[in-house]
Amino acid sequence: KTQFISEAAGLSSVLKNLPANSSVSVPSGQPGAVVFTASPVGGLAVFNVSAAQVFSGLTQQIDLVLNGAQNVVINVTGASANWTTGNMTGAWQSLQVRSHLIWNFHEATTLSFNNQWNGALLAPGATLQNFTEMNGSVFVGAMNQSGEVHLPLYQGYVPGPGAAGLIALG
């Protein structure tokens, strides 16, 4: 387990240092959509966003516009995230997208999900409390499971040879 967590932390660190090349719009007043709009470079779209921006009470839905991106990395800052309102729409419904998208919660220590989750979840320093259906791989430090984890396995962007072993274990 220690080696797995170490490799996951290494992957998380590499991903968090990727330069963002895509944009996120978040609701500022009334509840609305958070929209991730990809501007892929070489097929890889990278987003940087805070957990507070995405997982606030103002989020009614989370949408993704791929614009040809084949792989997506979403780096999320913040020590915690609580996903209790809204749903994922649009491209999130595709198994192909879910298997090539990774949420990197590189600072997180606690995560709690009550709404359906799509895409791989990487949070090696976090404890995840899951009450919902998760559609994608899960790489966390610890997990309290009250929901289900479904396929697809993560098959997206892998930055180096050590990370390939981590993905195979997932």
N, C-alpha and C. Protein backbone atom coordinates (compact mmCIF):
# COMPACT_ATOMS: atom_id res chain seq x y z
N LYS A 1 0.83 -1.20 0.00
CA LYS A 1 0.00 0.00 0.00
C LYS A 1 0.88 1.26 0.00
N THR A 2 1.97 1.24 0.78
CA THR A 2 2.83 2.41 0.86
C THR A 2 3.42 2.77 -0.49
N GLN A 3 3.86 1.76 -1.25
CA GLN A 3 4.42 2.03 -2.58
C GLN A 3 3.35 2.60 -3.50
N PHE A 4 2.14 2.06 -3.43
CA PHE A 4 1.04 2.54 -4.26
C PHE A 4 0.75 4.02 -3.96
N ILE A 5 0.66 4.37 -2.68
CA ILE A 5 0.38 5.76 -2.30
C ILE A 5 1.53 6.66 -2.76
N SER A 6 2.76 6.18 -2.63
CA SER A 6 3.93 6.95 -3.06
C SER A 6 3.88 7.21 -4.57
N GLU A 7 3.55 6.19 -5.35
CA GLU A 7 3.46 6.36 -6.80
C GLU A 7 2.30 7.28 -7.18
N ALA A 8 1.18 7.15 -6.47
CA ALA A 8 0.03 8.02 -6.74
C ALA A 8 0.39 9.47 -6.42
N ALA A 9 1.11 9.69 -5.33
CA ALA A 9 1.54 11.04 -4.96
C ALA A 9 2.49 11.60 -6.01
N GLY A 10 3.37 10.76 -6.54
CA GLY A 10 4.28 11.20 -7.59
C GLY A 10 3.54 11.61 -8.85
N LEU A 11 2.57 10.80 -9.25
CA LEU A 11 1.76 11.13 -10.42
C LEU A 11 1.00 12.43 -10.19
N SER A 12 0.41 12.56 -9.01
CA SER A 12 -0.35 13.77 -8.68
C SER A 12 0.53 15.01 -8.77
N SER A 13 1.77 14.90 -8.29
CA SER A 13 2.70 16.02 -8.34
C SER A 13 3.07 16.40 -9.77
N VAL A 14 3.29 15.40 -10.61
CA VAL A 14 3.60 15.67 -12.01
C VAL A 14 2.41 16.36 -12.69
N LEU A 15 1.22 15.86 -12.46
CA LEU A 15 0.03 16.42 -13.10
C LEU A 15 -0.23 17.85 -12.65
N LYS A 16 -0.05 18.13 -11.35
CA LYS A 16 -0.34 19.49 -10.85
C LYS A 16 0.59 20.52 -11.45
N ASN A 17 1.75 20.09 -11.93
CA ASN A 17 2.72 21.02 -12.52
C ASN A 17 2.54 21.22 -14.02
N LEU A 18 1.58 20.51 -14.62
CA LEU A 18 1.30 20.75 -16.04
C LEU A 18 0.72 22.15 -16.21
N PRO A 19 1.15 22.91 -17.19
CA PRO A 19 0.58 24.25 -17.39
C PRO A 19 -0.85 24.16 -17.92
N ALA A 20 -1.73 24.94 -17.32
CA ALA A 20 -3.13 24.99 -17.79
C ALA A 20 -3.16 25.56 -19.19
N ASN A 21 -4.01 24.96 -20.03
CA ASN A 21 -4.18 25.46 -21.39
C ASN A 21 -5.66 25.59 -21.76
N SER A 22 -6.53 25.43 -20.77
CA SER A 22 -7.97 25.44 -21.01
C SER A 22 -8.65 26.26 -19.92
N SER A 23 -9.91 26.63 -20.15
CA SER A 23 -10.58 27.56 -19.23
C SER A 23 -11.80 26.94 -18.55
N VAL A 24 -12.14 27.54 -17.42
CA VAL A 24 -13.29 27.13 -16.63
C VAL A 24 -14.12 28.37 -16.33
N SER A 25 -15.42 28.29 -16.56
CA SER A 25 -16.31 29.38 -16.14
C SER A 25 -17.20 28.85 -15.02
N VAL A 26 -17.37 29.68 -13.99
CA VAL A 26 -18.15 29.28 -12.82
C VAL A 26 -19.24 30.31 -12.57
N PRO A 27 -20.37 29.87 -12.01
CA PRO A 27 -21.43 30.84 -11.69
C PRO A 27 -20.98 31.77 -10.56
N SER A 28 -21.37 33.04 -10.67
CA SER A 28 -20.95 34.00 -9.66
C SER A 28 -22.10 34.51 -8.81
N GLY A 29 -23.31 34.31 -9.26
CA GLY A 29 -24.45 34.81 -8.50
C GLY A 29 -25.45 33.70 -8.25
N GLN A 30 -26.38 33.58 -9.14
CA GLN A 30 -27.39 32.55 -9.01
C GLN A 30 -26.82 31.20 -9.41
N PRO A 31 -27.42 30.13 -8.92
CA PRO A 31 -26.94 28.79 -9.33
C PRO A 31 -26.94 28.63 -10.84
N GLY A 32 -25.91 27.97 -11.34
CA GLY A 32 -25.75 27.77 -12.78
C GLY A 32 -24.76 26.67 -13.06
N ALA A 33 -24.23 26.70 -14.27
CA ALA A 33 -23.32 25.65 -14.71
C ALA A 33 -21.87 26.05 -14.53
N VAL A 34 -21.06 25.08 -14.15
CA VAL A 34 -19.61 25.20 -14.26
C VAL A 34 -19.29 24.57 -15.61
N VAL A 35 -18.57 25.31 -16.46
CA VAL A 35 -18.28 24.80 -17.80
C VAL A 35 -16.76 24.75 -18.01
N PHE A 36 -16.27 23.55 -18.26
CA PHE A 36 -14.87 23.33 -18.61
C PHE A 36 -14.80 23.37 -20.13
N THR A 37 -14.02 24.30 -20.70
CA THR A 37 -13.88 24.43 -22.14
C THR A 37 -12.44 24.12 -22.51
N ALA A 38 -12.24 23.01 -23.20
CA ALA A 38 -10.90 22.53 -23.54
C ALA A 38 -10.32 23.32 -24.72
N SER A 39 -9.04 23.58 -24.62
CA SER A 39 -8.23 24.12 -25.71
C SER A 39 -7.01 23.21 -25.78
N PRO A 40 -7.20 22.03 -26.34
CA PRO A 40 -6.15 21.02 -26.26
C PRO A 40 -4.88 21.37 -27.02
N VAL A 41 -3.76 21.00 -26.42
CA VAL A 41 -2.47 21.09 -27.08
C VAL A 41 -2.00 19.65 -27.24
N GLY A 42 -1.86 19.21 -28.48
CA GLY A 42 -1.48 17.83 -28.72
C GLY A 42 -2.49 16.84 -28.19
N GLY A 43 -3.75 17.25 -28.11
CA GLY A 43 -4.80 16.36 -27.63
C GLY A 43 -4.99 16.37 -26.13
N LEU A 44 -4.14 17.10 -25.36
CA LEU A 44 -4.24 17.13 -23.90
C LEU A 44 -4.75 18.49 -23.44
N ALA A 45 -5.88 18.47 -22.75
CA ALA A 45 -6.44 19.68 -22.16
C ALA A 45 -6.16 19.65 -20.66
N VAL A 46 -5.62 20.76 -20.13
CA VAL A 46 -5.29 20.85 -18.71
C VAL A 46 -6.03 22.04 -18.11
N PHE A 47 -6.73 21.79 -17.01
CA PHE A 47 -7.48 22.81 -16.29
C PHE A 47 -6.91 22.95 -14.89
N ASN A 48 -6.89 24.17 -14.36
CA ASN A 48 -6.60 24.43 -12.96
C ASN A 48 -7.80 25.16 -12.37
N VAL A 49 -8.30 24.64 -11.26
CA VAL A 49 -9.50 25.21 -10.64
C VAL A 49 -9.46 24.92 -9.14
N SER A 50 -10.15 25.70 -8.36
CA SER A 50 -10.22 25.42 -6.92
C SER A 50 -11.49 24.61 -6.62
N ALA A 51 -11.40 23.81 -5.58
CA ALA A 51 -12.56 23.02 -5.15
C ALA A 51 -13.72 23.95 -4.79
N ALA A 52 -13.42 25.09 -4.20
CA ALA A 52 -14.47 26.05 -3.82
C ALA A 52 -15.23 26.57 -5.03
N GLN A 53 -14.54 26.73 -6.15
CA GLN A 53 -15.21 27.22 -7.37
C GLN A 53 -16.17 26.17 -7.94
N VAL A 54 -15.76 24.92 -7.96
CA VAL A 54 -16.54 23.89 -8.63
C VAL A 54 -17.61 23.28 -7.72
N PHE A 55 -17.29 23.08 -6.46
CA PHE A 55 -18.18 22.35 -5.57
C PHE A 55 -18.87 23.27 -4.58
N SER A 56 -19.36 24.40 -5.06
CA SER A 56 -20.08 25.35 -4.22
C SER A 56 -21.58 25.12 -4.35
N GLY A 57 -22.35 25.78 -3.53
CA GLY A 57 -23.80 25.69 -3.60
C GLY A 57 -24.38 26.34 -4.85
N LEU A 58 -23.54 27.04 -5.62
CA LEU A 58 -24.00 27.68 -6.85
C LEU A 58 -23.95 26.75 -8.06
N THR A 59 -23.35 25.58 -7.92
CA THR A 59 -23.18 24.67 -9.05
C THR A 59 -24.40 23.79 -9.25
N GLN A 60 -25.13 24.02 -10.34
CA GLN A 60 -26.27 23.17 -10.69
C GLN A 60 -25.86 22.02 -11.58
N GLN A 61 -24.85 22.26 -12.40
CA GLN A 61 -24.34 21.20 -13.27
C GLN A 61 -22.91 21.50 -13.64
N ILE A 62 -22.20 20.45 -14.05
CA ILE A 62 -20.84 20.60 -14.54
C ILE A 62 -20.84 20.08 -15.97
N ASP A 63 -20.40 20.93 -16.89
CA ASP A 63 -20.38 20.57 -18.31
C ASP A 63 -18.95 20.60 -18.82
N LEU A 64 -18.71 19.85 -19.88
CA LEU A 64 -17.38 19.75 -20.48
C LEU A 64 -17.51 19.90 -21.99
N VAL A 65 -16.78 20.85 -22.55
CA VAL A 65 -16.71 21.06 -23.99
C VAL A 65 -15.32 20.63 -24.42
N LEU A 66 -15.22 19.54 -25.17
CA LEU A 66 -13.91 18.94 -25.47
C LEU A 66 -13.11 19.64 -26.56
N ASN A 67 -13.76 20.16 -27.58
CA ASN A 67 -13.05 20.82 -28.69
C ASN A 67 -11.92 19.97 -29.24
N GLY A 68 -12.12 18.67 -29.34
CA GLY A 68 -11.13 17.77 -29.91
C GLY A 68 -10.13 17.19 -28.93
N ALA A 69 -10.21 17.56 -27.67
CA ALA A 69 -9.28 17.00 -26.67
C ALA A 69 -9.48 15.50 -26.56
N GLN A 70 -8.37 14.77 -26.49
CA GLN A 70 -8.43 13.32 -26.35
C GLN A 70 -8.17 12.89 -24.91
N ASN A 71 -7.49 13.74 -24.14
CA ASN A 71 -7.18 13.48 -22.74
C ASN A 71 -7.40 14.76 -21.95
N VAL A 72 -7.87 14.63 -20.72
CA VAL A 72 -8.18 15.80 -19.89
C VAL A 72 -7.61 15.58 -18.50
N VAL A 73 -6.91 16.61 -18.00
CA VAL A 73 -6.43 16.65 -16.62
C VAL A 73 -7.08 17.86 -15.96
N ILE A 74 -7.76 17.63 -14.84
CA ILE A 74 -8.35 18.72 -14.07
C ILE A 74 -7.64 18.75 -12.72
N ASN A 75 -6.79 19.76 -12.52
CA ASN A 75 -6.09 19.95 -11.26
C ASN A 75 -6.96 20.79 -10.33
N VAL A 76 -7.28 20.23 -9.17
CA VAL A 76 -8.18 20.90 -8.23
C VAL A 76 -7.41 21.22 -6.95
N THR A 77 -7.37 22.53 -6.60
CA THR A 77 -6.71 22.94 -5.37
C THR A 77 -7.71 22.94 -4.22
N GLY A 78 -7.18 22.91 -3.01
CA GLY A 78 -8.01 22.97 -1.81
C GLY A 78 -7.91 21.69 -1.00
N ALA A 79 -8.06 21.84 0.31
CA ALA A 79 -7.92 20.71 1.23
C ALA A 79 -9.14 19.80 1.24
N SER A 80 -10.29 20.32 0.81
CA SER A 80 -11.50 19.49 0.85
C SER A 80 -12.45 19.85 -0.27
N ALA A 81 -13.32 18.90 -0.59
CA ALA A 81 -14.40 19.13 -1.56
C ALA A 81 -15.60 18.33 -1.11
N ASN A 82 -16.76 18.93 -1.23
CA ASN A 82 -18.01 18.30 -0.85
C ASN A 82 -18.98 18.45 -2.02
N TRP A 83 -19.20 17.37 -2.77
CA TRP A 83 -20.02 17.38 -3.99
C TRP A 83 -21.42 16.94 -3.61
N THR A 84 -22.30 17.93 -3.36
CA THR A 84 -23.65 17.61 -2.89
C THR A 84 -24.76 18.15 -3.79
N THR A 85 -24.43 19.05 -4.71
CA THR A 85 -25.48 19.61 -5.57
C THR A 85 -25.06 19.51 -7.02
N GLY A 86 -26.04 19.38 -7.89
CA GLY A 86 -25.78 19.39 -9.32
C GLY A 86 -25.48 18.02 -9.90
N ASN A 87 -25.22 18.03 -11.20
CA ASN A 87 -24.89 16.79 -11.91
C ASN A 87 -23.95 17.09 -13.06
N MET A 88 -23.36 16.05 -13.59
CA MET A 88 -22.44 16.18 -14.72
C MET A 88 -23.21 15.90 -16.00
N THR A 89 -23.06 16.81 -16.97
CA THR A 89 -23.85 16.71 -18.20
C THR A 89 -22.93 16.71 -19.42
N GLY A 90 -23.53 16.51 -20.57
CA GLY A 90 -22.79 16.60 -21.83
C GLY A 90 -21.77 15.50 -22.00
N ALA A 91 -20.53 15.88 -22.31
CA ALA A 91 -19.47 14.92 -22.61
C ALA A 91 -19.17 13.98 -21.46
N TRP A 92 -19.53 14.35 -20.24
CA TRP A 92 -19.29 13.48 -19.08
C TRP A 92 -20.00 12.14 -19.22
N GLN A 93 -21.02 12.06 -20.02
CA GLN A 93 -21.80 10.84 -20.15
C GLN A 93 -21.11 9.78 -21.00
N SER A 94 -20.05 10.15 -21.72
CA SER A 94 -19.34 9.24 -22.61
C SER A 94 -18.33 8.39 -21.85
N LEU A 95 -18.38 7.06 -22.04
CA LEU A 95 -17.40 6.17 -21.43
C LEU A 95 -15.99 6.51 -21.93
N GLN A 96 -15.86 6.88 -23.19
CA GLN A 96 -14.56 7.26 -23.76
C GLN A 96 -13.99 8.46 -23.01
N VAL A 97 -14.80 9.45 -22.76
CA VAL A 97 -14.34 10.64 -22.04
C VAL A 97 -13.96 10.27 -20.61
N ARG A 98 -14.79 9.51 -19.93
CA ARG A 98 -14.52 9.12 -18.54
C ARG A 98 -13.20 8.37 -18.41
N SER A 99 -12.86 7.56 -19.40
CA SER A 99 -11.63 6.77 -19.32
C SER A 99 -10.38 7.57 -19.67
N HIS A 100 -10.54 8.79 -20.16
CA HIS A 100 -9.41 9.62 -20.55
C HIS A 100 -9.39 10.95 -19.81
N LEU A 101 -10.06 11.00 -18.67
CA LEU A 101 -10.14 12.22 -17.87
C LEU A 101 -9.77 11.90 -16.43
N ILE A 102 -8.90 12.72 -15.85
CA ILE A 102 -8.50 12.51 -14.46
C ILE A 102 -8.64 13.81 -13.68
N TRP A 103 -9.32 13.71 -12.55
CA TRP A 103 -9.43 14.80 -11.58
C TRP A 103 -8.27 14.62 -10.60
N ASN A 104 -7.40 15.59 -10.48
CA ASN A 104 -6.24 15.52 -9.60
C ASN A 104 -6.43 16.45 -8.40
N PHE A 105 -6.87 15.90 -7.28
CA PHE A 105 -7.04 16.65 -6.05
C PHE A 105 -5.72 16.58 -5.27
N HIS A 106 -4.72 17.31 -5.73
CA HIS A 106 -3.36 17.17 -5.21
C HIS A 106 -3.17 17.74 -3.81
N GLU A 107 -4.06 18.58 -3.30
CA GLU A 107 -3.96 19.13 -1.95
C GLU A 107 -4.98 18.53 -0.99
N ALA A 108 -5.88 17.75 -1.48
CA ALA A 108 -7.03 17.30 -0.68
C ALA A 108 -6.65 16.34 0.44
N THR A 109 -7.32 16.53 1.57
CA THR A 109 -7.23 15.59 2.68
C THR A 109 -8.57 14.94 2.96
N THR A 110 -9.67 15.62 2.61
CA THR A 110 -11.01 15.04 2.78
C THR A 110 -11.88 15.36 1.56
N LEU A 111 -12.55 14.32 1.07
CA LEU A 111 -13.49 14.46 -0.04
C LEU A 111 -14.77 13.75 0.34
N SER A 112 -15.90 14.34 -0.03
CA SER A 112 -17.20 13.71 0.22
C SER A 112 -18.06 13.89 -1.02
N PHE A 113 -18.51 12.79 -1.60
CA PHE A 113 -19.31 12.85 -2.82
C PHE A 113 -20.67 12.22 -2.58
N ASN A 114 -21.71 13.00 -2.88
CA ASN A 114 -23.09 12.55 -2.76
C ASN A 114 -23.78 12.47 -4.11
N ASN A 115 -23.17 13.02 -5.13
CA ASN A 115 -23.76 13.02 -6.47
C ASN A 115 -22.89 12.21 -7.41
N GLN A 116 -23.50 11.66 -8.45
CA GLN A 116 -22.79 10.81 -9.40
C GLN A 116 -21.50 11.48 -9.85
N TRP A 117 -20.43 10.71 -9.87
CA TRP A 117 -19.10 11.19 -10.24
C TRP A 117 -18.65 10.52 -11.52
N ASN A 118 -18.03 11.27 -12.42
CA ASN A 118 -17.53 10.73 -13.69
C ASN A 118 -16.07 11.12 -13.89
N GLY A 119 -15.27 10.15 -14.30
CA GLY A 119 -13.86 10.35 -14.54
C GLY A 119 -13.03 9.76 -13.42
N ALA A 120 -11.74 9.57 -13.69
CA ALA A 120 -10.83 9.02 -12.68
C ALA A 120 -10.61 10.07 -11.59
N LEU A 121 -10.43 9.59 -10.38
CA LEU A 121 -10.20 10.45 -9.22
C LEU A 121 -8.83 10.11 -8.63
N LEU A 122 -7.95 11.11 -8.56
CA LEU A 122 -6.62 10.95 -7.98
C LEU A 122 -6.50 11.91 -6.81
N ALA A 123 -6.40 11.36 -5.60
CA ALA A 123 -6.27 12.15 -4.38
C ALA A 123 -5.51 11.32 -3.35
N PRO A 124 -4.21 11.15 -3.56
CA PRO A 124 -3.44 10.22 -2.73
C PRO A 124 -3.36 10.58 -1.26
N GLY A 125 -3.56 11.84 -0.92
CA GLY A 125 -3.49 12.26 0.48
C GLY A 125 -4.85 12.40 1.13
N ALA A 126 -5.91 11.97 0.45
CA ALA A 126 -7.27 12.21 0.94
C ALA A 126 -7.98 10.95 1.39
N THR A 127 -8.91 11.17 2.30
CA THR A 127 -9.90 10.15 2.65
C THR A 127 -11.17 10.53 1.91
N LEU A 128 -11.69 9.59 1.14
CA LEU A 128 -12.92 9.80 0.38
C LEU A 128 -14.08 9.15 1.09
N GLN A 129 -15.13 9.93 1.33
CA GLN A 129 -16.41 9.41 1.82
C GLN A 129 -17.33 9.40 0.61
N ASN A 130 -17.68 8.22 0.14
CA ASN A 130 -18.47 8.10 -1.09
C ASN A 130 -19.87 7.57 -0.80
N PHE A 131 -20.88 8.33 -1.23
CA PHE A 131 -22.28 7.95 -1.05
C PHE A 131 -22.99 7.80 -2.39
N THR A 132 -22.25 7.63 -3.48
CA THR A 132 -22.85 7.71 -4.80
C THR A 132 -22.22 6.72 -5.77
N GLU A 133 -22.68 6.78 -7.00
CA GLU A 133 -22.11 6.00 -8.09
C GLU A 133 -20.92 6.77 -8.65
N MET A 134 -19.78 6.10 -8.70
CA MET A 134 -18.58 6.70 -9.29
C MET A 134 -18.25 5.92 -10.56
N ASN A 135 -18.11 6.64 -11.66
CA ASN A 135 -17.84 6.03 -12.96
C ASN A 135 -16.43 6.37 -13.40
N GLY A 136 -15.48 5.55 -12.96
CA GLY A 136 -14.08 5.76 -13.28
C GLY A 136 -13.20 5.23 -12.17
N SER A 137 -11.91 5.19 -12.42
CA SER A 137 -10.94 4.69 -11.46
C SER A 137 -10.86 5.61 -10.25
N VAL A 138 -10.50 5.03 -9.09
CA VAL A 138 -10.37 5.80 -7.86
C VAL A 138 -9.00 5.48 -7.24
N PHE A 139 -8.19 6.53 -7.05
CA PHE A 139 -6.88 6.42 -6.42
C PHE A 139 -6.85 7.39 -5.25
N VAL A 140 -7.11 6.91 -4.02
CA VAL A 140 -7.15 7.75 -2.83
C VAL A 140 -6.36 7.09 -1.71
N GLY A 141 -6.05 7.88 -0.68
CA GLY A 141 -5.33 7.35 0.46
C GLY A 141 -6.18 6.39 1.27
N ALA A 142 -7.46 6.70 1.44
CA ALA A 142 -8.41 5.86 2.18
C ALA A 142 -9.81 6.15 1.66
N MET A 143 -10.70 5.18 1.83
CA MET A 143 -12.05 5.35 1.29
C MET A 143 -13.08 4.71 2.21
N ASN A 144 -14.12 5.46 2.52
CA ASN A 144 -15.29 4.94 3.21
C ASN A 144 -16.38 4.82 2.16
N GLN A 145 -16.72 3.60 1.83
CA GLN A 145 -17.56 3.32 0.67
C GLN A 145 -19.00 3.03 1.07
N SER A 146 -19.92 3.91 0.63
CA SER A 146 -21.35 3.68 0.81
C SER A 146 -22.05 3.75 -0.54
N GLY A 147 -21.29 3.79 -1.62
CA GLY A 147 -21.82 3.83 -2.98
C GLY A 147 -21.13 2.75 -3.79
N GLU A 148 -21.07 2.95 -5.10
CA GLU A 148 -20.47 1.97 -5.99
C GLU A 148 -19.41 2.63 -6.86
N VAL A 149 -18.40 1.86 -7.25
CA VAL A 149 -17.41 2.32 -8.21
C VAL A 149 -17.54 1.43 -9.44
N HIS A 150 -17.72 2.06 -10.61
CA HIS A 150 -17.92 1.33 -11.87
C HIS A 150 -16.77 1.62 -12.83
N LEU A 151 -16.71 0.81 -13.87
CA LEU A 151 -15.80 1.08 -14.97
C LEU A 151 -16.20 2.42 -15.59
N PRO A 152 -15.35 3.04 -16.32
CA PRO A 152 -14.18 2.51 -16.99
C PRO A 152 -12.91 2.73 -16.17
N LEU A 153 -11.90 1.91 -16.46
CA LEU A 153 -10.58 2.12 -15.92
C LEU A 153 -9.95 3.32 -16.62
N TYR A 154 -9.05 3.98 -15.94
CA TYR A 154 -8.36 5.12 -16.54
C TYR A 154 -7.40 4.65 -17.61
N GLN A 155 -7.50 5.23 -18.81
CA GLN A 155 -6.65 4.88 -19.94
C GLN A 155 -6.06 6.12 -20.60
N GLY A 156 -6.08 7.23 -19.88
CA GLY A 156 -5.67 8.50 -20.46
C GLY A 156 -4.20 8.81 -20.32
N TYR A 157 -3.90 10.07 -20.31
CA TYR A 157 -2.55 10.61 -20.29
C TYR A 157 -1.76 10.06 -19.10
N VAL A 158 -0.60 9.48 -19.37
CA VAL A 158 0.32 8.98 -18.34
C VAL A 158 1.68 9.61 -18.63
N PRO A 159 2.20 10.46 -17.72
CA PRO A 159 3.40 11.22 -18.02
C PRO A 159 4.72 10.48 -17.95
N GLY A 160 4.79 9.31 -17.35
CA GLY A 160 6.09 8.64 -17.24
C GLY A 160 5.95 7.17 -16.95
N PRO A 161 7.06 6.42 -17.01
CA PRO A 161 7.00 4.97 -16.85
C PRO A 161 6.51 4.51 -15.47
N GLY A 162 6.82 5.24 -14.38
CA GLY A 162 6.36 4.85 -13.05
C GLY A 162 4.84 4.93 -12.94
N ALA A 163 4.26 5.92 -13.58
CA ALA A 163 2.83 6.11 -13.52
C ALA A 163 2.09 5.01 -14.25
N ALA A 164 2.69 4.43 -15.27
CA ALA A 164 2.02 3.35 -16.01
C ALA A 164 1.72 2.18 -15.09
N GLY A 165 2.64 1.87 -14.17
CA GLY A 165 2.40 0.79 -13.21
C GLY A 165 1.26 1.12 -12.27
N LEU A 166 1.17 2.39 -11.86
CA LEU A 166 0.07 2.82 -11.00
C LEU A 166 -1.26 2.63 -11.70
N ILE A 167 -1.33 3.05 -12.94
CA ILE A 167 -2.58 2.94 -13.70
C ILE A 167 -2.95 1.47 -13.86
N ALA A 168 -1.98 0.61 -14.11
CA ALA A 168 -2.27 -0.83 -14.24
C ALA A 168 -2.82 -1.39 -12.95
N LEU A 169 -2.32 -0.92 -11.81
CA LEU A 169 -2.85 -1.38 -10.51
C LEU A 169 -4.26 -0.91 -10.28
N GLY A 170 -4.60 0.29 -10.80
CA GLY A 170 -5.93 0.85 -10.57
C GLY A 170 -6.99 0.05 -11.22
